[in-house]
Structures are given as C-alpha cells and as structure tokens.
Tab-separated table of C-alpha atoms in Angstrom:
chain	number	residue	atom	x	y	z
A	1	GLY	CA	100.768	-68.182	-156.682
A	2	THR	CA	102.852	-71.295	-157.338
A	3	GLY	CA	104.256	-71.432	-153.841
A	4	LEU	CA	103.175	-72.101	-150.260
A	5	LYS	CA	105.388	-71.731	-147.201
A	6	ARG	CA	105.032	-72.459	-143.482
A	7	SER	CA	106.666	-70.972	-140.395
A	8	PHE	CA	106.622	-72.364	-136.848
A	9	ASP	CA	108.598	-69.476	-135.334
A	10	GLY	CA	106.504	-66.410	-136.088
A	11	GLY	CA	107.966	-65.803	-139.539
A	12	LYS	CA	111.682	-65.957	-138.709
A	13	THR	CA	112.178	-69.020	-140.909
A	14	PHE	CA	110.012	-70.714	-143.540
A	15	ASN	CA	109.927	-74.077	-145.262
A	16	ASP	CA	108.167	-74.974	-148.490
A	17	ILE	CA	104.932	-77.008	-148.235
A	18	TYR	CA	103.861	-76.578	-151.846
A	19	ASN	CA	102.815	-79.676	-153.762
A	20	LYS	CA	103.695	-79.378	-157.451
A	21	SER	CA	100.416	-81.045	-158.428
A	22	MET	CA	98.457	-78.154	-156.907
A	23	GLY	CA	98.708	-75.499	-159.584
A	24	VAL	CA	98.233	-71.878	-158.501
A	25	VAL	CA	97.316	-71.524	-154.813
A	26	GLU	CA	94.496	-68.989	-154.507
A	27	ASP	CA	93.068	-69.497	-151.023
A	28	ILE	CA	93.888	-71.224	-147.729
A	29	VAL	CA	92.050	-71.713	-144.417
A	30	ILE	CA	93.139	-73.316	-141.143
A	31	ASN	CA	90.983	-75.271	-138.716
A	32	PRO	CA	90.895	-72.949	-135.662
A	33	ARG	CA	90.606	-75.836	-133.178
A	34	HIS	CA	93.021	-78.281	-134.781
A	35	THR	CA	95.621	-76.152	-136.518
A	36	ASN	CA	97.314	-79.170	-138.068
A	37	ILE	CA	94.347	-79.321	-140.480
A	38	LEU	CA	94.583	-77.005	-143.491
A	39	TYR	CA	92.557	-76.605	-146.660
A	40	CYS	CA	93.675	-74.774	-149.776
A	41	ARG	CA	92.003	-74.010	-153.077
A	42	THR	CA	94.154	-74.119	-156.169
A	43	MET	CA	93.591	-73.403	-159.831
A	44	ASP	CA	95.096	-75.025	-162.895
A	45	TYR	CA	92.673	-76.130	-165.586
A	46	VAL	CA	90.078	-76.589	-162.831
A	47	ASN	CA	89.743	-75.496	-159.199
A	48	ILE	CA	90.746	-78.164	-156.674
A	49	ILE	CA	90.491	-78.223	-152.879
A	50	PHE	CA	93.370	-79.951	-151.095
A	51	LYS	CA	93.457	-80.994	-147.442
A	52	SER	CA	96.391	-81.539	-145.100
A	53	GLU	CA	96.258	-83.041	-141.614
A	54	ASP	CA	99.941	-82.543	-140.785
A	55	PHE	CA	100.463	-78.770	-141.037
A	56	GLY	CA	100.922	-78.941	-144.808
A	57	GLY	CA	103.434	-81.781	-144.914
A	58	ASN	CA	101.182	-83.869	-147.142
A	59	TRP	CA	98.150	-82.921	-149.223
A	60	ILE	CA	95.233	-84.926	-150.616
A	61	PRO	CA	92.752	-83.628	-153.227
A	62	LEU	CA	89.121	-83.478	-152.078
A	63	ARG	CA	87.130	-82.135	-155.006
A	64	ALA	CA	87.454	-80.327	-158.335
A	65	TRP	CA	85.252	-77.536	-159.744
A	66	GLU	CA	85.237	-75.794	-163.086
A	67	ASP	CA	84.313	-72.574	-161.289
A	68	ALA	CA	84.802	-72.106	-157.539
A	69	GLY	CA	84.665	-69.128	-155.216
A	70	THR	CA	86.207	-68.176	-151.908
A	71	LEU	CA	87.176	-70.877	-149.436
A	72	ALA	CA	85.716	-70.250	-145.960
A	73	ILE	CA	85.550	-72.224	-142.712
A	74	ASP	CA	82.942	-72.120	-139.947
A	75	PRO	CA	84.847	-71.044	-136.795
A	76	ASN	CA	82.100	-72.518	-134.613
A	77	HIS	CA	82.033	-75.917	-136.355
A	78	PRO	CA	85.336	-76.176	-138.270
A	79	ASP	CA	84.380	-79.382	-140.094
A	80	THR	CA	81.985	-77.155	-142.048
A	81	LEU	CA	83.570	-75.615	-145.143
A	82	TYR	CA	82.301	-73.346	-147.881
A	83	CYS	CA	83.717	-73.092	-151.355
A	84	GLY	CA	81.767	-70.612	-153.393
A	85	SER	CA	78.148	-71.741	-153.403
A	86	ASP	CA	78.866	-75.230	-152.016
A	87	ARG	CA	79.048	-76.419	-148.399
A	88	SER	CA	80.557	-79.468	-146.708
A	89	THR	CA	79.759	-80.441	-143.113
A	90	ASN	CA	82.213	-83.335	-142.932
A	91	GLY	CA	85.579	-81.793	-143.709
A	92	GLY	CA	85.204	-81.832	-147.483
A	93	ILE	CA	84.065	-85.428	-148.007
A	94	SER	CA	80.667	-84.469	-149.471
A	95	TRP	CA	79.150	-81.161	-150.604
A	96	ASP	CA	75.723	-79.499	-150.903
A	97	TYR	CA	74.569	-76.406	-152.783
A	98	VAL	CA	73.816	-73.197	-150.815
A	99	HIS	CA	72.995	-70.844	-153.733
A	100	LYS	CA	75.394	-68.026	-152.791
A	101	ASN	CA	79.162	-67.476	-152.726
A	102	VAL	CA	79.641	-67.696	-148.942
A	103	ILE	CA	82.645	-65.690	-147.775
A	104	LYS	CA	82.123	-65.443	-143.989
A	105	VAL	CA	80.407	-67.301	-141.126
A	106	GLN	CA	79.676	-65.111	-138.121
A	107	PRO	CA	81.617	-66.214	-135.019
A	108	GLY	CA	79.193	-67.522	-132.401
A	109	ASN	CA	76.314	-67.943	-134.856
A	110	SER	CA	76.730	-70.484	-137.664
A	111	ASP	CA	73.262	-69.687	-139.033
A	112	LYS	CA	74.458	-66.235	-140.044
A	113	LEU	CA	76.258	-66.376	-143.392
A	114	TYR	CA	77.614	-63.587	-145.575
A	115	ALA	CA	77.978	-64.019	-149.334
A	116	LEU	CA	79.797	-61.736	-151.735
A	117	TYR	CA	79.977	-61.861	-155.508
A	118	LYS	CA	80.539	-59.122	-158.089
A	119	GLY	CA	79.833	-56.361	-155.593
A	120	GLU	CA	76.632	-57.883	-154.192
A	121	LEU	CA	76.749	-58.562	-150.446
A	122	ALA	CA	74.015	-60.869	-149.139
A	123	LEU	CA	73.077	-62.167	-145.686
A	124	SER	CA	71.375	-65.372	-144.591
A	125	GLU	CA	70.204	-65.790	-141.001
A	126	ASN	CA	68.971	-69.378	-141.429
A	127	TRP	CA	72.077	-71.265	-142.636
A	128	GLY	CA	71.600	-70.384	-146.276
A	129	ILE	CA	67.911	-71.263	-146.749
A	130	THR	CA	66.935	-67.699	-147.640
A	131	TRP	CA	68.993	-64.613	-148.442
A	132	GLN	CA	68.596	-60.845	-148.293
A	133	ILE	CA	70.727	-58.325	-150.190
A	134	LEU	CA	72.595	-55.961	-147.875
A	135	ASP	CA	74.351	-53.900	-150.534
A	136	ASN	CA	74.673	-54.134	-154.282
A	137	TYR	CA	77.486	-52.403	-156.061
A	138	GLU	CA	78.832	-53.538	-159.436
A	139	SER	CA	82.597	-53.108	-159.069
A	140	PHE	CA	83.475	-52.882	-162.745
A	141	PRO	CA	86.039	-52.362	-164.076
A	142	ASN	CA	87.960	-54.305	-161.431
A	143	ALA	CA	91.575	-54.901	-162.405
A	144	ALA	CA	91.707	-57.999	-160.212
A	145	GLY	CA	88.479	-59.567	-161.434
A	146	TYR	CA	85.660	-60.347	-159.035
A	147	LYS	CA	87.711	-61.416	-156.027
A	148	ASN	CA	86.282	-58.935	-153.568
A	149	ASN	CA	86.929	-59.492	-149.871
A	150	PHE	CA	84.839	-59.070	-146.755
A	151	TYR	CA	85.858	-58.165	-143.218
A	152	MET	CA	83.886	-58.151	-139.961
A	153	ASP	CA	85.208	-56.155	-137.013
A	154	LYS	CA	86.306	-58.708	-134.393
A	155	SER	CA	85.489	-56.365	-131.522
A	156	ASN	CA	82.147	-55.155	-132.906
A	157	ASN	CA	80.257	-57.278	-135.465
A	158	GLN	CA	78.110	-54.275	-136.369
A	159	ASN	CA	81.076	-52.938	-138.352
A	160	LEU	CA	81.284	-54.579	-141.786
A	161	TYR	CA	83.550	-53.862	-144.761
A	162	PHE	CA	83.893	-55.184	-148.282
A	163	THR	CA	86.278	-54.285	-151.056
A	164	THR	CA	85.388	-53.363	-154.631
A	165	GLY	CA	87.180	-52.233	-157.757
A	166	HIS	CA	86.275	-48.669	-156.769
A	167	GLY	CA	87.081	-48.633	-153.057
A	168	ILE	CA	85.760	-49.920	-149.737
A	169	ARG	CA	82.152	-50.032	-148.609
A	170	TYR	CA	81.494	-50.061	-144.863
A	171	SER	CA	78.557	-50.239	-142.475
A	172	THR	CA	78.426	-49.482	-138.742
A	173	ASN	CA	74.957	-50.990	-138.213
A	174	ALA	CA	75.331	-54.580	-139.475
A	175	GLY	CA	74.509	-53.691	-143.067
A	176	ILE	CA	71.393	-51.530	-142.693
A	177	THR	CA	73.146	-48.547	-144.295
A	178	TRP	CA	76.434	-48.272	-146.194
A	179	GLU	CA	79.039	-45.600	-146.914
A	180	TRP	CA	82.280	-45.316	-148.865
A	181	PHE	CA	85.427	-45.538	-146.741
A	182	LYS	CA	87.271	-42.320	-147.564
A	183	GLY	CA	91.002	-41.909	-147.889
A	184	GLY	CA	93.904	-41.256	-150.222
A	185	PHE	CA	94.516	-44.902	-151.124
A	186	ASN	CA	94.048	-46.142	-154.656
A	187	SER	CA	90.475	-47.297	-155.291
A	188	ARG	CA	91.312	-50.799	-156.590
A	189	VAL	CA	91.300	-52.466	-153.165
A	190	LEU	CA	91.966	-56.191	-152.849
A	191	ASP	CA	92.033	-56.880	-149.124
A	192	ILE	CA	91.600	-55.449	-145.639
A	193	VAL	CA	93.542	-56.504	-142.548
A	194	ALA	CA	92.679	-54.935	-139.203
A	195	LEU	CA	94.722	-55.245	-136.018
A	196	PRO	CA	92.359	-53.857	-133.366
A	197	GLU	CA	94.816	-54.558	-130.553
A	198	LYS	CA	97.244	-52.149	-132.254
A	199	ASP	CA	94.544	-49.842	-133.635
A	200	ILE	CA	95.887	-50.238	-137.175
A	201	PHE	CA	93.921	-50.834	-140.362
A	202	TYR	CA	95.804	-52.058	-143.457
A	203	ILE	CA	94.454	-51.716	-146.997
A	204	ALA	CA	96.031	-53.741	-149.823
A	205	THR	CA	95.557	-52.364	-153.331
A	206	HIS	CA	96.104	-53.774	-156.802
A	207	GLY	CA	99.582	-52.660	-157.797
A	208	TYR	CA	99.651	-49.538	-155.604
A	209	GLY	CA	101.066	-50.885	-152.365
A	210	VAL	CA	99.705	-51.298	-148.858
A	211	TRP	CA	98.173	-48.383	-146.981
A	212	ALA	CA	97.696	-47.999	-143.234
A	213	TYR	CA	95.321	-46.056	-141.026
A	214	ASN	CA	95.824	-45.534	-137.323
A	215	ASN	CA	92.133	-46.010	-136.619
A	216	TYR	CA	90.497	-49.126	-138.035
A	217	THR	CA	86.942	-48.294	-136.901
A	218	PRO	CA	84.847	-45.984	-139.147
A	219	VAL	CA	84.326	-42.616	-137.466
A	220	ASN	CA	83.599	-39.086	-138.620
A	221	ASP	CA	85.616	-38.113	-141.679
A	222	ASN	CA	87.570	-35.445	-139.815
A	223	GLU	CA	88.626	-38.000	-137.201
A	224	ILE	CA	90.146	-40.499	-139.656
A	225	LYS	CA	93.896	-40.009	-139.614
A	226	ILE	CA	95.679	-41.449	-142.630
A	227	PHE	CA	99.448	-41.636	-142.493
A	228	SER	CA	100.948	-38.804	-144.499
A	229	PRO	CA	102.094	-39.313	-148.113
A	230	GLN	CA	105.685	-39.147	-146.811
A	231	ASP	CA	105.004	-42.393	-144.932
A	232	GLN	CA	103.756	-44.395	-147.917
A	233	LEU	CA	105.429	-47.706	-148.732
A	234	PHE	CA	105.593	-49.002	-152.304
A	235	VAL	CA	105.924	-52.747	-152.842
A	236	TYR	CA	106.869	-54.260	-156.207
A	237	PRO	CA	107.031	-56.181	-158.507
A	238	ASN	CA	103.405	-57.188	-158.860
A	239	PRO	CA	102.857	-60.140	-158.837
A	240	PHE	CA	105.556	-60.879	-156.249
A	241	SER	CA	108.670	-62.707	-157.396
A	242	ASN	CA	111.570	-64.198	-155.441
A	243	HIS	CA	112.926	-60.674	-155.014
A	244	LEU	CA	110.729	-58.045	-153.373
A	245	VAL	CA	111.501	-54.323	-153.348
A	246	ILE	CA	110.025	-52.027	-150.701
A	247	THR	CA	110.617	-48.292	-150.994
A	248	GLY	CA	109.220	-45.340	-149.137
A	249	LEU	CA	109.361	-41.593	-148.727
A	250	GLN	CA	110.333	-40.967	-145.128
A	251	GLN	CA	111.361	-37.417	-144.197
A	252	THR	CA	111.810	-38.003	-140.474
A	253	LYS	CA	114.181	-40.297	-138.621
A	254	GLY	CA	112.842	-43.536	-137.204
A	255	LYS	CA	112.416	-47.257	-137.707
A	256	ILE	CA	110.240	-49.123	-140.170
A	257	LEU	CA	109.241	-52.552	-138.879
A	258	ILE	CA	108.100	-55.114	-141.473
C-alpha cells in the first residue's frame, strides 16, 4: 500500500521510510548479506524499482516497467535481482530478459530458478536458458488477480507450495507430483508463511483472515491438525487501514500472542 515502515527493535517501535514519489508499494526484498540494502517495487502509472543503501532512509529509482512481476533476490549472489521476466546481475543497474516470471532462486544453487505466473509453475536448472513446466493450474477466478506466491520448505527443498485462487498446491518430491493442500481455510489464498522452528504454518487468505496449522509439512490427511474453528482469528478491514480490528472465537482461557 501507500506506506512502508521499519523497525530496529523486533517490531516494538516503527518509523516511516516511505517516499511519497513511490506510489503503491507492492514488493520488497532485502540483501541477505548487507541488510542495509533494500529494493522495493512500486506501482503508480508504471512499475518502478527503488533501491536504498541506508536501511530505507533514502531511495533512488532504478528502472520503470509498464508491466512487472514479483521482485526476487538471489540469496547466493545478492547483487542478482529478478523482476518478473527480467534479471540484473549488478544490483539493478542493467537488466536482461529471462523469459519467465522468476519468483524464487534455490538457496545454494543459483542455476535453479522457479517461475510462477497465472497458475503455471516452471523450473529452470540452467539459470533460465531452458524451462520445464512443473504444474499448470489456471487459478481463475482469482479475487486478487494473478499474484500467486511460492514457498520452498527451508528444512527440505523437496517440499514446494504455491498459492492459487482455488487453494494451495504442494509437492513433496520437488515438483514431480502435486496435490491440493486440504483444510478448512478459504480457497482464495494469497500467501504462505512457515515457521519450521515453531512447527507452525500460516495461510493468508483474501478477505477471510489468517489461518494456522500446527504442522507445516504435508503429511497424511488424517495427521494434519488444523486449529479448531473456535480458534479462528478474523482481521479487518481489507485492505488494512490505520485502524486494524482482530476478533476471534475463543471458548477456553488462555493468551493470544500477536
């Protein structure tokens, strides 16, 4: 949205780092080796990538596109960026075409790229020279457009997930076969956040709140334990405003940590 904030104390306090010339902020990535370097993609009349080298204190525009996709960074070589079907190997100074909407670079192997667009998940094992389709699912109608997201299990890169307008697709064998992730959450899924150290799997939906599982790794259906309906949290309004309301149906005593 039209706001961007930064915290240096784990979220206790925030300060505004939004530049009014940016427009709507749609994506942001951080250099994993030099965390003072940030890139964000914004949208106004065109898509623009901005770069900051001082933790977001100042921003400079790098390039504008009429149509741009997800912003991704190579964790192995963080001067390499992807924005949709374009790639830069020098921190955004110049760009080349890679044919697919790259959304993820595999940690430890920069040749292995994943691309996702309109429900089609593709893999390149040679730095984008050739591509193979791993799964193809047209996610229409998708209330949030085509902005599907992809997640790779940090502890096991055989486990892959991507969101669609009709739910979550997952694979436990690096994309050879795919299944639907089953659960009571609304099907219009926007994002997935897994915390393997806490064994929690969060699912963000379009307008229907955030759902949580207590096992983030796909297993047999009867072993997946979704929190009960009494534990659901509802977050509104959507889109978020300056005032956020969180309600829930909790029938037992306890604490809710946010």
